[in-house]
Short mmCIF file of N, CA and C in Angstrom, two decimals:
data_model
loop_
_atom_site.label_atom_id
_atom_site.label_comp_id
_atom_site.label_asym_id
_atom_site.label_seq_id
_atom_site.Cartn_x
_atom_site.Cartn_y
_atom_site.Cartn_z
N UNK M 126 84.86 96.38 113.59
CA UNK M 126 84.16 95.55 112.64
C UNK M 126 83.22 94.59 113.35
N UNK M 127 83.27 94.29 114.87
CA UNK M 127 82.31 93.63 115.07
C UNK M 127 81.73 94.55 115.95
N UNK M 128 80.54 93.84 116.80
CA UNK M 128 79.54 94.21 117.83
C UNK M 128 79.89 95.84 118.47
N UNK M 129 79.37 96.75 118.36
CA UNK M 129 79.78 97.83 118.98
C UNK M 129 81.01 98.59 118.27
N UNK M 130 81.36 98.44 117.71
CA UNK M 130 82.81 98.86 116.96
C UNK M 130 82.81 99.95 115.51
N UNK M 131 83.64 99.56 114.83
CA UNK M 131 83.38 100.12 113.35
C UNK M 131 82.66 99.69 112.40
N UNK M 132 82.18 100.46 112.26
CA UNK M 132 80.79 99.39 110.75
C UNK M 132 80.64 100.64 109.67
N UNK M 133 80.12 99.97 108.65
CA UNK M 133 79.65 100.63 107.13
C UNK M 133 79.26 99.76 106.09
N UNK M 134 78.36 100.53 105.85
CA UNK M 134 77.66 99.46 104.89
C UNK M 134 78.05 100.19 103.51
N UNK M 135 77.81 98.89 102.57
CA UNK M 135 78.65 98.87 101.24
C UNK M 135 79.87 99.56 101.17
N UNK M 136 80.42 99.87 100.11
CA UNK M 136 81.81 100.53 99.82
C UNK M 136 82.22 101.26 101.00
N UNK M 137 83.46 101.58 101.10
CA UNK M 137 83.75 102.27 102.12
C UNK M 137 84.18 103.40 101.15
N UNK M 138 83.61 104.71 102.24
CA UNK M 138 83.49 105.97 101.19
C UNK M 138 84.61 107.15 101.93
N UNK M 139 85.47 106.66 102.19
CA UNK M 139 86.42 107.56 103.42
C UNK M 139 87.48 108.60 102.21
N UNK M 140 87.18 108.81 101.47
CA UNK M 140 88.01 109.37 100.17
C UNK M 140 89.09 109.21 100.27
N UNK M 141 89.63 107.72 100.83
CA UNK M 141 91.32 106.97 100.33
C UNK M 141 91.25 106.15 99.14
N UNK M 142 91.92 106.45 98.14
CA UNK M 142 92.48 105.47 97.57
C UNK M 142 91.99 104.08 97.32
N UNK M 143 93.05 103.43 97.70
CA UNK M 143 93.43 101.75 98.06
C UNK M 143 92.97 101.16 97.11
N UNK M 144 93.97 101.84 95.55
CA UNK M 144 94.18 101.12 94.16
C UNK M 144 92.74 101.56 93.37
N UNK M 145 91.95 102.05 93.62
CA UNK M 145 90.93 102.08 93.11
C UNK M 145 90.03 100.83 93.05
N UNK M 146 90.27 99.63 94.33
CA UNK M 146 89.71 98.56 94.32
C UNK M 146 88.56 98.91 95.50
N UNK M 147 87.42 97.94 95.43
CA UNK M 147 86.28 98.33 96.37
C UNK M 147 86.64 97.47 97.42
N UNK M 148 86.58 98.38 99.00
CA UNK M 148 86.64 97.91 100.34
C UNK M 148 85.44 97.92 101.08
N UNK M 149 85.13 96.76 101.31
CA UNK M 149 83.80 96.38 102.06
C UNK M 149 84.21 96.25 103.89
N UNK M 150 83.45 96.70 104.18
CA UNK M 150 83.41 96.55 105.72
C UNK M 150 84.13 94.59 106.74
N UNK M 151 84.61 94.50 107.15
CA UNK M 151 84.83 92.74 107.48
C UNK M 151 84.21 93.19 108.78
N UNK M 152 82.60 92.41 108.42
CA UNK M 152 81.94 92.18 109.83
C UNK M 152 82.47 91.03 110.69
N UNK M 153 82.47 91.23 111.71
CA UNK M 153 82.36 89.86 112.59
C UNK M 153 83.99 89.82 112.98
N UNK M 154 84.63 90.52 111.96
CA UNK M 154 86.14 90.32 112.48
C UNK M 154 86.50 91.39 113.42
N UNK M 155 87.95 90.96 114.06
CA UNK M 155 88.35 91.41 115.33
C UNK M 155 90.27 91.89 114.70
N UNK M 156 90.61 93.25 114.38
CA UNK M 156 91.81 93.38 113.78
C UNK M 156 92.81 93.65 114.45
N UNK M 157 94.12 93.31 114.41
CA UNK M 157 95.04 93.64 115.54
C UNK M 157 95.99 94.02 113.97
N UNK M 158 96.59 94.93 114.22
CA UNK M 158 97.83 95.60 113.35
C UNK M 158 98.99 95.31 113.69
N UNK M 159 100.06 94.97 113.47
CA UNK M 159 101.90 95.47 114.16
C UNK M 159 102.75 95.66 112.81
N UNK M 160 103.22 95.84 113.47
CA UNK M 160 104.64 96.36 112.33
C UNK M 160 105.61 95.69 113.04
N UNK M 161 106.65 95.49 111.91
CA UNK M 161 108.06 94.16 111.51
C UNK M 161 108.72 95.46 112.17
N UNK M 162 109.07 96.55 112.13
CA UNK M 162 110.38 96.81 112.74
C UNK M 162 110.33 98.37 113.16
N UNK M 163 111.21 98.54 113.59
CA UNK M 163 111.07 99.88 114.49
C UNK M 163 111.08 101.24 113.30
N UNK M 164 111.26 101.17 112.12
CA UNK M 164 111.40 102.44 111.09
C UNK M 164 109.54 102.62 111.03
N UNK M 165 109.64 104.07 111.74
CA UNK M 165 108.05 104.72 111.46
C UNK M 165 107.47 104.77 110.07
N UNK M 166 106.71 103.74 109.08
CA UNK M 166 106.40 103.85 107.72
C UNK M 166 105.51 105.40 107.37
N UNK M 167 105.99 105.72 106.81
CA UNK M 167 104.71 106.57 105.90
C UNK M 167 103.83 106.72 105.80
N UNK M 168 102.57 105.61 106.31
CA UNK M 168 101.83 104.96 105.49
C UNK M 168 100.99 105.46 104.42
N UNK M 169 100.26 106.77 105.01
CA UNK M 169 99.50 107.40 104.12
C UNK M 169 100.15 107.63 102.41
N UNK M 170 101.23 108.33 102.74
CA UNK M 170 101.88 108.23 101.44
C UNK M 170 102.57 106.69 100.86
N UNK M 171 102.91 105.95 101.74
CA UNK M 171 103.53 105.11 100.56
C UNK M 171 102.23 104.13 99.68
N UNK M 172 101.14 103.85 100.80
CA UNK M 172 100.02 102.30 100.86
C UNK M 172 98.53 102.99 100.68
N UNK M 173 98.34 104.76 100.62
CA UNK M 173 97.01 104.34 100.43
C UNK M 173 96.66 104.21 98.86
N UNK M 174 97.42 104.25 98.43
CA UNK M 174 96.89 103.84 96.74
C UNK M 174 97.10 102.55 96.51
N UNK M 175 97.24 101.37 97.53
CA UNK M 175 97.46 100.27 97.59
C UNK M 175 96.10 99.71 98.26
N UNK M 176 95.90 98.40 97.11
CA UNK M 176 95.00 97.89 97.50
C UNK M 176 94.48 97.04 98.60
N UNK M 177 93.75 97.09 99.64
CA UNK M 177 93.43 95.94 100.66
C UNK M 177 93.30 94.61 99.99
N UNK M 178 93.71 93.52 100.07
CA UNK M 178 93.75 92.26 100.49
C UNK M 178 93.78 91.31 101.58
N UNK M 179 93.42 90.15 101.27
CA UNK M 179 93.12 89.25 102.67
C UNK M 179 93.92 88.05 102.22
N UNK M 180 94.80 87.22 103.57
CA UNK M 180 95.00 85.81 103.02
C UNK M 180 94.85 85.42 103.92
N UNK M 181 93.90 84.37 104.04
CA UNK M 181 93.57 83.02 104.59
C UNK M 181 94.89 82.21 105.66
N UNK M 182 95.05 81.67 106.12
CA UNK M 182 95.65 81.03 107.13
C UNK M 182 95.24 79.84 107.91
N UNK M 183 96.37 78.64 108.19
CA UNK M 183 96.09 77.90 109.05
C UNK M 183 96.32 78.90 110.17
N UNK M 184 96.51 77.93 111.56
CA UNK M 184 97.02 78.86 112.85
C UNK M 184 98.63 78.63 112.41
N UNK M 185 99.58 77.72 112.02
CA UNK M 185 100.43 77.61 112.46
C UNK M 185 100.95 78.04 111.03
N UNK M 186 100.04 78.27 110.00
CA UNK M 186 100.77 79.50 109.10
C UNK M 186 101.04 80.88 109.62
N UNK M 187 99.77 81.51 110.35
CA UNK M 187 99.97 82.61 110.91
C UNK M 187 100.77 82.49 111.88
N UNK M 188 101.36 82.11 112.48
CA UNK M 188 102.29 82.04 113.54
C UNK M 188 103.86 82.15 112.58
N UNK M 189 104.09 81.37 111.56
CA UNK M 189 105.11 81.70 110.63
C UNK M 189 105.03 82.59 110.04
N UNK M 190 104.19 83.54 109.52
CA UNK M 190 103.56 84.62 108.40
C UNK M 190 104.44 85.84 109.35
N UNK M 191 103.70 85.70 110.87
CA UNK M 191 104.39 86.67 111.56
C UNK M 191 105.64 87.05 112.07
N UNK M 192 105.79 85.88 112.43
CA UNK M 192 108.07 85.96 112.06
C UNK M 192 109.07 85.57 111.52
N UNK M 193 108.33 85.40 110.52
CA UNK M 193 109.04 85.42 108.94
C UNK M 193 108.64 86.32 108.08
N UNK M 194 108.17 86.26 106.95
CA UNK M 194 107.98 87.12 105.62
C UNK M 194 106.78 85.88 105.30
N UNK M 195 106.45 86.84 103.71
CA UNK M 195 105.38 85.70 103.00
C UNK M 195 106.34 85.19 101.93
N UNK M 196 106.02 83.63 101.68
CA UNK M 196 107.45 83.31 100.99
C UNK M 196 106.64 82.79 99.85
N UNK M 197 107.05 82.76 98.82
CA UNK M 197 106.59 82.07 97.19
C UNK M 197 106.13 80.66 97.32
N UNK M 198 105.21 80.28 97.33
CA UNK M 198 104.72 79.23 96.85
C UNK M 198 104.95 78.55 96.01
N UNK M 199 105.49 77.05 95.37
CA UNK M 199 104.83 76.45 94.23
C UNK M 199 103.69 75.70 94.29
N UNK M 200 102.79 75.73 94.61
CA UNK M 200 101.61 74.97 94.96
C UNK M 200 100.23 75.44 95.02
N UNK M 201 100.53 77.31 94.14
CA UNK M 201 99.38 77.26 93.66
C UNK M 201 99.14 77.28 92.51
N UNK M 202 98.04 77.20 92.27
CA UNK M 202 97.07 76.81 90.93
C UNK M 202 97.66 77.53 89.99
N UNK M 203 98.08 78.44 90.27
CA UNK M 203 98.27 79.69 89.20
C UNK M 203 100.27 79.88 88.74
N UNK M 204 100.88 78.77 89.23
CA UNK M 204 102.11 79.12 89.21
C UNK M 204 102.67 79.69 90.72
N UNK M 205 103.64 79.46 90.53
CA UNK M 205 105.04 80.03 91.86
C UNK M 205 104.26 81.59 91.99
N UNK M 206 103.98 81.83 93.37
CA UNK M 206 103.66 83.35 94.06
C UNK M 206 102.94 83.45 95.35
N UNK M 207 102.35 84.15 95.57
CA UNK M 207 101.20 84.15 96.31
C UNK M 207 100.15 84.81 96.27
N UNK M 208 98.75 84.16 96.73
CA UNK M 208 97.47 84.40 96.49
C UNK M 208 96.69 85.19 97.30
N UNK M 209 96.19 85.73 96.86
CA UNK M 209 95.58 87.01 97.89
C UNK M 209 94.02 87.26 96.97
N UNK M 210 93.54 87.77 98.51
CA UNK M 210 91.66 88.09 97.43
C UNK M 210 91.59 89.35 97.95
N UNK M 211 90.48 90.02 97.69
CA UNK M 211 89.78 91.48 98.00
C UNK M 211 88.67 91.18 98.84
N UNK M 212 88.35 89.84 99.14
CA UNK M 212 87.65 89.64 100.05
C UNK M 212 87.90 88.27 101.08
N UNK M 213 87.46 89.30 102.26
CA UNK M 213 87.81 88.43 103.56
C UNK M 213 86.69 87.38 103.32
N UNK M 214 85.65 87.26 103.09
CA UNK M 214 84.65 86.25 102.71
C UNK M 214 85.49 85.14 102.67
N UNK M 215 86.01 85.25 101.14
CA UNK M 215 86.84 83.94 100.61
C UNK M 215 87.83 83.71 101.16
N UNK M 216 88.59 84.89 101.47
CA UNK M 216 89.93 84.34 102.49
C UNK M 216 89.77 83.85 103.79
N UNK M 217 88.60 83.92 104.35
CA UNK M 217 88.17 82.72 105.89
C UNK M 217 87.35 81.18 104.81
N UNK M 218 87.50 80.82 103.73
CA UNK M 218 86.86 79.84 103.39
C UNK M 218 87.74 78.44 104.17
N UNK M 219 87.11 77.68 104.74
CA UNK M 219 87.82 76.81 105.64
C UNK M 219 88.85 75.94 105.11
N UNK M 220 88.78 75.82 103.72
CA UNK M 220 89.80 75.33 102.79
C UNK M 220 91.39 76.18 103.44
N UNK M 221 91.10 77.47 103.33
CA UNK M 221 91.95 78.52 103.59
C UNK M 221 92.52 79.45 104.49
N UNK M 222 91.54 79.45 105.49
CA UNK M 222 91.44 79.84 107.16
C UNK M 222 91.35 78.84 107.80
N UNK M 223 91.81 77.30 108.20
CA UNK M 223 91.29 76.54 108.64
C UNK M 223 90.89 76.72 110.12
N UNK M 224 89.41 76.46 110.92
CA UNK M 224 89.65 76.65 111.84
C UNK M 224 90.02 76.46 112.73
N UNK M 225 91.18 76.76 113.84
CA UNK M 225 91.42 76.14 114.97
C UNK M 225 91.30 76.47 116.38
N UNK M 226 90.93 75.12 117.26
CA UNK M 226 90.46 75.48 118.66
C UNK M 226 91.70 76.13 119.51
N UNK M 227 91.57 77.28 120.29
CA UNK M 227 92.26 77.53 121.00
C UNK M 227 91.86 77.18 122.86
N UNK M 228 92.93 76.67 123.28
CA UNK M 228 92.57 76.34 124.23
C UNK M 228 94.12 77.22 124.97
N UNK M 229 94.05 77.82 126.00
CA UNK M 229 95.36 78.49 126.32
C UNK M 229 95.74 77.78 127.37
N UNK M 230 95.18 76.81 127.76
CA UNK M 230 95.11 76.23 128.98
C UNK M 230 96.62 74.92 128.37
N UNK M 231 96.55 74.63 127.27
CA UNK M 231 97.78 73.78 126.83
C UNK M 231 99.05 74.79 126.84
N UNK M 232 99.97 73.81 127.40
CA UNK M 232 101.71 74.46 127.49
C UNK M 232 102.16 75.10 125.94
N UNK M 233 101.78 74.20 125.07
CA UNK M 233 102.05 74.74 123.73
C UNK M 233 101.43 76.18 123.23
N UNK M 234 99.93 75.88 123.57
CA UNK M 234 99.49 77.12 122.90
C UNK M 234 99.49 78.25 123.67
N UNK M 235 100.04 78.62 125.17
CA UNK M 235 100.22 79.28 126.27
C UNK M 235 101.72 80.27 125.59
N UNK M 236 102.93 79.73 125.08
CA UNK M 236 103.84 80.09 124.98
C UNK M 236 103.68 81.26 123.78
N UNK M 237 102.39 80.88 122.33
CA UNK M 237 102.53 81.46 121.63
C UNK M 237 101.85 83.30 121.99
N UNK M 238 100.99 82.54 123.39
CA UNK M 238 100.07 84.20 124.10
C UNK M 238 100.81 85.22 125.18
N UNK M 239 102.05 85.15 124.99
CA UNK M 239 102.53 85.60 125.88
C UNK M 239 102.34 87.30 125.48
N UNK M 240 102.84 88.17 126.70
CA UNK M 240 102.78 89.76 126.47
C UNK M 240 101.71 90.47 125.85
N UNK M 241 101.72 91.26 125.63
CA UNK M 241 100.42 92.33 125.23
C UNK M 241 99.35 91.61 125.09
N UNK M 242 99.28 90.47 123.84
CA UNK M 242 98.36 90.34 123.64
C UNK M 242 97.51 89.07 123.75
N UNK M 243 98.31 88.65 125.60
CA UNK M 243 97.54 87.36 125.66
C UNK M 243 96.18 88.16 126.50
N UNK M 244 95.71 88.86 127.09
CA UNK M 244 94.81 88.97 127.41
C UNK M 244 93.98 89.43 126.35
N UNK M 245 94.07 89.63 125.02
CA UNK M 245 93.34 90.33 124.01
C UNK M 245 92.75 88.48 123.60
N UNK M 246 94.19 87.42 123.54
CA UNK M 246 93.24 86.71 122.97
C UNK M 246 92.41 85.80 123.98
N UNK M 247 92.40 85.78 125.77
CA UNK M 247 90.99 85.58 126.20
C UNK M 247 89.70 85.57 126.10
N UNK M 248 89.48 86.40 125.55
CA UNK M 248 88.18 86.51 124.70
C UNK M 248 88.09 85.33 123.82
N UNK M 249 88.82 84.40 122.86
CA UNK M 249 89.20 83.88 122.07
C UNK M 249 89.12 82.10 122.51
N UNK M 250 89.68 82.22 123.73
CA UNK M 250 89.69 81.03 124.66
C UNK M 250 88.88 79.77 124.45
N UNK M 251 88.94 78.68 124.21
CA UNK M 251 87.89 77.60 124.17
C UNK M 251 87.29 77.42 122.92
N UNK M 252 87.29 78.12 122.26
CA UNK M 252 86.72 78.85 120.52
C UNK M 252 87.63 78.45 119.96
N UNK M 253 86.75 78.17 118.90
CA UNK M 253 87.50 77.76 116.86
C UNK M 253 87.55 79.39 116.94
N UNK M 254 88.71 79.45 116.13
CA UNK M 254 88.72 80.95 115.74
C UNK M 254 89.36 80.73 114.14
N UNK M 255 89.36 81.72 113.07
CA UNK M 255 89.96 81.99 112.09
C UNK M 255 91.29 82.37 111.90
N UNK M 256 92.40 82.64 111.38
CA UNK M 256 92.86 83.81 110.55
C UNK M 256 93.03 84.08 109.61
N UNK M 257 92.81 85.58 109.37
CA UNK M 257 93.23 86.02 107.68
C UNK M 257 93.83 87.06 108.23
N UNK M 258 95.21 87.54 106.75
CA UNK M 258 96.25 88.70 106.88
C UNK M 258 95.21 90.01 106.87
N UNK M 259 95.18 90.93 106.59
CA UNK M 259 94.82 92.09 106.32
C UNK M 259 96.56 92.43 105.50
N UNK M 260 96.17 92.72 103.98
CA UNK M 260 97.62 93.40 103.59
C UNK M 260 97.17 94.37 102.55
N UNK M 261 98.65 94.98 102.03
CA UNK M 261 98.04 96.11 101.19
C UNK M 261 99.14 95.46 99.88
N UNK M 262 98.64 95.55 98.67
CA UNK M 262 99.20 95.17 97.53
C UNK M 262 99.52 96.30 96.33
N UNK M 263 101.45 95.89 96.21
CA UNK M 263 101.62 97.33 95.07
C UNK M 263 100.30 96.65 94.12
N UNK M 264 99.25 98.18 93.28
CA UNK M 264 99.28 98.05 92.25
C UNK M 264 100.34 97.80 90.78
N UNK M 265 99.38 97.05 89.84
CA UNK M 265 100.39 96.32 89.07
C UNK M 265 101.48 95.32 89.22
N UNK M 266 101.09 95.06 90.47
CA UNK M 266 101.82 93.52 90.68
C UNK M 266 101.23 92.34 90.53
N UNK M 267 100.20 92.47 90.71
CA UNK M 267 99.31 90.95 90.74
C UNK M 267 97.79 91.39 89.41
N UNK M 268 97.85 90.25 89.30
CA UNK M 268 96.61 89.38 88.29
C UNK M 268 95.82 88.84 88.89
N UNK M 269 94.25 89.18 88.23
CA UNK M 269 93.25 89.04 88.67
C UNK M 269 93.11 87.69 88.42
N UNK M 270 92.40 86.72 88.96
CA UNK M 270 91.71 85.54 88.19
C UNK M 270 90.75 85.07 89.06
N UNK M 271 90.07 83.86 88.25
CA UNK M 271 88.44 83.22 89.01
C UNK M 271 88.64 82.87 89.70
N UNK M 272 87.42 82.80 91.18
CA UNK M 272 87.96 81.65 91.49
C UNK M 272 87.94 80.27 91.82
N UNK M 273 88.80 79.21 92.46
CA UNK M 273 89.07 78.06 92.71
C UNK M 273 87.55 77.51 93.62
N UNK M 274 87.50 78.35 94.64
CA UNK M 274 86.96 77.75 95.58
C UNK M 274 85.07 78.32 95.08
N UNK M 275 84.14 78.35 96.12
CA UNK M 275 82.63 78.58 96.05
C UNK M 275 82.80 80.23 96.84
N UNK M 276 82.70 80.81 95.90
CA UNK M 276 82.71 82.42 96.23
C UNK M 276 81.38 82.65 96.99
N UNK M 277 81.26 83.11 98.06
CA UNK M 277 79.82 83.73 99.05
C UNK M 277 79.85 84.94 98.91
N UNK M 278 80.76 85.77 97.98
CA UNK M 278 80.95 87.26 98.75
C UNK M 278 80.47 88.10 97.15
N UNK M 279 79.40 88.11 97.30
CA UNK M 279 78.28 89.11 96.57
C UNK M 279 78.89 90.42 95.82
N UNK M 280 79.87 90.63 96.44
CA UNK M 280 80.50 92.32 96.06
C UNK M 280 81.62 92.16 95.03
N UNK M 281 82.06 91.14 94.97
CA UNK M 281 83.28 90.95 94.49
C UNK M 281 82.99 90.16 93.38
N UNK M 282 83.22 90.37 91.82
CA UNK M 282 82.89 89.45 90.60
C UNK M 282 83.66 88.31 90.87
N UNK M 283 83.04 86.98 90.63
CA UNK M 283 83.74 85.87 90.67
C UNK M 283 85.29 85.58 89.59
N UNK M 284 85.07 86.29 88.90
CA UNK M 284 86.15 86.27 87.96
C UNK M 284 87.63 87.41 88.26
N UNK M 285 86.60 87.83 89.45
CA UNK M 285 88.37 88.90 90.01
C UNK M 285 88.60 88.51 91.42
N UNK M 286 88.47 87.86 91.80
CA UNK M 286 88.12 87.28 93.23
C UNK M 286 89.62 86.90 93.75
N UNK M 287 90.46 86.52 93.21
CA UNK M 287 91.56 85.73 93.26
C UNK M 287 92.98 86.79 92.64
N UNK M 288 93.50 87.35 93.34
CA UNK M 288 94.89 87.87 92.39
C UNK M 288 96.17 87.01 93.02
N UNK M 289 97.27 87.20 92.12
CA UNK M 289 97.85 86.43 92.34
C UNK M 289 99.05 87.27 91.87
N UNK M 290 100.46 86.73 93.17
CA UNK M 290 101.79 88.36 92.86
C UNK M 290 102.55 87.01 92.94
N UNK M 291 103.33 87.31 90.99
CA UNK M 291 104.17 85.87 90.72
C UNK M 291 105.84 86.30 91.64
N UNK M 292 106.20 85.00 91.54
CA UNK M 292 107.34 85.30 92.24
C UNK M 292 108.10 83.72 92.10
N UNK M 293 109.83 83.50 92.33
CA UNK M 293 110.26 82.75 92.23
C UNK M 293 110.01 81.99 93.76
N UNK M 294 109.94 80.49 93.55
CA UNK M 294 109.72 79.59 94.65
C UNK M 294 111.32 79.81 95.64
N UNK M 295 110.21 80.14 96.79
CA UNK M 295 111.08 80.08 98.22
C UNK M 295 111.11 81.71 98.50
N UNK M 296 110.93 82.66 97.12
CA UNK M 296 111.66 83.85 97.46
C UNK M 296 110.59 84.44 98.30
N UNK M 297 111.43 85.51 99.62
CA UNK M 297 110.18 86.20 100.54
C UNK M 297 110.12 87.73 100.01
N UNK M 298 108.99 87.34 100.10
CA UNK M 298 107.81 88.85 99.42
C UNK M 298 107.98 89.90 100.44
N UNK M 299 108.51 90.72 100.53
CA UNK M 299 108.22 91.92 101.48
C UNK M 299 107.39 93.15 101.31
N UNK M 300 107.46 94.17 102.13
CA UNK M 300 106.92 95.29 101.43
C UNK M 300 106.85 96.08 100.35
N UNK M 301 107.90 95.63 99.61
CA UNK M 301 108.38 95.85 98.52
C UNK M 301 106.74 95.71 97.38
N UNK M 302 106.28 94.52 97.39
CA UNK M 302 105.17 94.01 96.54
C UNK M 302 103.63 93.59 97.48
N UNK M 303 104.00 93.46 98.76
CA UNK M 303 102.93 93.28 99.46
C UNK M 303 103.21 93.47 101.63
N UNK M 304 102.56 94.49 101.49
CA UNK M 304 102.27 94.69 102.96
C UNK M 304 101.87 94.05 103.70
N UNK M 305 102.20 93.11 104.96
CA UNK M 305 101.33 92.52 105.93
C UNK M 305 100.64 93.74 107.25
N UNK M 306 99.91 94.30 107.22
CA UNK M 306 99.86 94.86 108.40
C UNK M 306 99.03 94.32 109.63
N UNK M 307 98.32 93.70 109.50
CA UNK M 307 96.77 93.41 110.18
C UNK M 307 96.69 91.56 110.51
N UNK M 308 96.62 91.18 111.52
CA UNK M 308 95.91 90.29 111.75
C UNK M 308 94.68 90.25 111.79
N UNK M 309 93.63 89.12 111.66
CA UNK M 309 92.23 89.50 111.71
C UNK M 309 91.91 88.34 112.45
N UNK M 310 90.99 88.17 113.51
CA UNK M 310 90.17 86.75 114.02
C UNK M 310 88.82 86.73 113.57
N UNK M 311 88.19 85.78 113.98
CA UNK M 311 87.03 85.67 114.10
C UNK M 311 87.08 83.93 114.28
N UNK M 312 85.94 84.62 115.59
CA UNK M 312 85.59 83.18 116.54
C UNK M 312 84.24 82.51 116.17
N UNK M 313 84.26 81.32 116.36
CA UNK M 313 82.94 80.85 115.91
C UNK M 313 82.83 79.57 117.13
#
């Protein structure tokens, strides 16, 4: 998705699925994938009729997002759940990605780069960077709605911009209703 890499312009036309919702290319971003546990998923069969979504992140949400679960909210707008868009646009809005400097050179933020992928985030070094999830969402779990924040992202109607998968406060969301697969950066 960035410089030299994968690109496509408008829709992505790869004849998958993924809910029958439209997937736009995320320029500028940088994606790292893992998986929670050692059982080889399916994926093709269980997620490609599942829609792509993005959620926004502090750093030290994504640092919990990843070894924990996504857990129910009461604190959004929309009632106890969690919020997810179809576009990475809105899900890096700084309200929602906030950005933070990485410096690896601190003891703190050194511990979180350890193994594989501290040399991936060198590149990253000294830089505000973003995050948003990359996930996949059962259809028929979540509701569309407007949205909250100043939508930039042209592709996506302002009035579907925002879905939202209800759920009781505290409870963690698993694969069951929403996939995490993907980290995403982007440095600025």
């Amino acid at each position: 998705y960035r410089s030299g890499g994968v690109y496509w312009s408008g829709q992505c036309q790869d004849g998958k699925s993924r809910g029958n919702e439209p997937y736009y290319c995320p320029v500028g971003w940088e994606r790292f994938s893992f998986q929670y546990s050692s059982e080889v998923l399916d994926f093709d069969d269980k997620y490609d009729n599942w829609p792509i979504a993005y959620i926004g992140a502090t750093w030290d949400d994504a640092i919990r997002i990843i070894f924990a679960d996504l857990e129910v909210s009461k604190s959004t707008v929309l009632g106890a759940g969690v919020l997810l868009t179809p576009s990475i646009e809105y899900a890096s809005h700084p309200h929602l990605a906030k950005p933070f400097y990485l410096d690896l050179d601190k003891e703190y933020q050194i511990k979180w780069h350890k193994g594989d992928y501290r040399q991936d985030m060198r590149m990253y070094d000294k830089r505000y960077i973003q995050c948003v999830f990359q996930c996949r969402v059962k259809p028929g779990c979540y509701t569309k709605h407007a949205s909250m924040l100043n939508n930039n992202d042209k592709n996506i109607p302002q009035d579907k911009i925002l879905w939202h998968v209800a759920g009781d406060v505290g409870e963690s969301i698993g694969d069951e209703r929403i996939l995490v697969y993907g980290i995403m950066f982007k440095a600025k």
